[in-house]
Amino acid sequence: MSKIQSVVRGVGGYLPERVITNDELSKTVDTSDEWIVQRTGIRERHVAAEGEMTSDLALHASRIALDNAGLTPADIDLIVVGTTTPDRTFPATAALLQHKLGITHGVAFDVQAVCSGFVFAVATADGYLKGKMAKRALVVGAETASRLLDWNDRTTCVLFGDGAGAMILEAREVPDDAPENGVLVSSLRTDGSHWDKLYVDGGVSATGTIGHLRMEGKEVFKHAVGMISDVIEDVLEKTGKTTADLDWFVPHQANKRIIDGAGKKLGIPEEKTIVTVDRHANTSAASVPLALWVASEDGRIKSGDLVMIEAMGGGFTWGAALIRW
Ligand code: ACO
C-alpha cells in the first residue's frame, strides 16, 4: 500500500521597497516609536508602490520559491493564494498570478481567511495533493494591507504592512511505512460571531466601497492566545507529538506580545520561535510564509525539522499546521 505526502520543495518571500519606520509614522499620526515597539514589537513596515498590486508581490515571492525548488511555472498545476486584499474584486488574485507566471494550465483560486489565509491555503493545497487533484501546488500569502488602512487612525495604521510569501508543495507517493514528511496535519477553525471585532467597514455587497480596516484591539488580543493554543494542541494531539518535539514555532507575525503569550502558554522556548514582525509589521496572510522564508534563507529551518505554523485573524479564523520540512 502507498500514501501521498505533500512535501515542501521551496519557499520565497518579497517585501516592497518603500519602508515606513515608526518615527516616520509619528510625523503624521499621534504615536511614537516607543509606544509601537513596546505594545507590538513592530519597528517598520513596507508599503507597495503606486500601481504595485497584490499579484505583483505574489509574483516576486513565487519566483523565488520556484527558483529555490529548482522548478519552473510549467511544473505547477495548483495555485492557492491567501489574500484579503485582492487586486480586483474578481477575478481571483491567483488567476492573475497564474497569468503573470505565463501559464494557462491547472487550477488557481483564492482563499479568504484574513490573517489565517496562508494556513488555510496550506491545508487546502494539502487536501488537493492528497486527494490526487493536483501534483504541485504554489501556495501563497500576499497582501497590500496598506490600501485598507485608515492612515489617520493610530489604533490600526501602525500595525500593518504589505508583503508576500510563497511555498511549493509537491505530492509524493511513498510506501505506507515511509517516514513522515511534508504537511502532517492541519487544524482550522472559524467563529463568525466575532466578525465585528476585526473587519472592513466597506465591501462590494455592503456598501459598494472598499472601506477601511476596523478593530477592537483589546478584544482581538483577549481571544488570540487561547485560539492559537487550541489549534496547536489539536495538531499535536492528532500527531502524538508534544511541543518538545518541535524544532521551530513559526507563528503569525501580528504582535510580539501575542507571540510571547502563546509561546509561554504552550511552553515553547523563545529560541525556537521565529519572529520577523519587527521588520514588516502584520502582513496578514503573508506573515507566516515571510517568516518561513527568512528562517529557511538564514539556515535556521533545515530539511528534516519539525515546524509548527499558526495564525489567527478576522472572522475570527484560526488554524495551525505541522510540517516535517
Ligand atoms: N500610539 C500611541 N497611543 C496609542 C496608539 C498608538 N498607535 N494606539 C492607541 N493608543 C492609545 C489609546 O488611545 C489609549 O489611550 P487612552 O488610554 O488615553 O485612551 C492607550 O494608547 C491604550 O490603548 P489600548 O487600546 O488600551 O492599548 P493596548 O495596550 O490594548 O494596545 C494594541 C493596543 C497594540 C492594538 C493591542 O490591543 C493589541 O495588540 N491587540 C491585538 C491586535 C492585533 O494584533 N491585531 C492584528 C490583527 S489580528 C491578528 O492578526 C491576530
mmCIF file of C-alpha atoms in Angstrom, residues 22-23 26 31-43:
data_model
loop_
_atom_site.group_PDB
_atom_site.id
_atom_site.type_symbol
_atom_site.label_atom_id
_atom_site.label_comp_id
_atom_site.label_asym_id
_atom_site.label_seq_id
_atom_site.Cartn_x
_atom_site.Cartn_y
_atom_site.Cartn_z
ATOM 1 C CA ASN A 22 7.699 54.157 13.350
ATOM 2 C CA ASP A 23 9.406 57.548 13.532
ATOM 3 C CA SER A 26 4.793 59.559 14.199
ATOM 4 C CA THR A 31 2.127 57.935 18.075
ATOM 5 C CA SER A 32 5.747 57.153 18.892
ATOM 6 C CA ASP A 33 8.391 54.537 18.180
ATOM 7 C CA GLU A 34 8.456 53.750 21.897
ATOM 8 C CA TRP A 35 4.670 53.101 22.094
ATOM 9 C CA ILE A 36 4.602 50.913 18.975
ATOM 10 C CA VAL A 37 7.684 48.852 19.911
ATOM 11 C CA GLN A 38 6.550 48.324 23.498
ATOM 12 C CA ARG A 39 2.957 47.333 22.587
ATOM 13 C CA THR A 40 3.654 45.336 19.402
ATOM 14 C CA GLY A 41 7.372 44.760 18.720
ATOM 15 C CA ILE A 42 6.952 46.428 15.305
ATOM 16 C CA ARG A 43 9.782 48.734 14.129
#
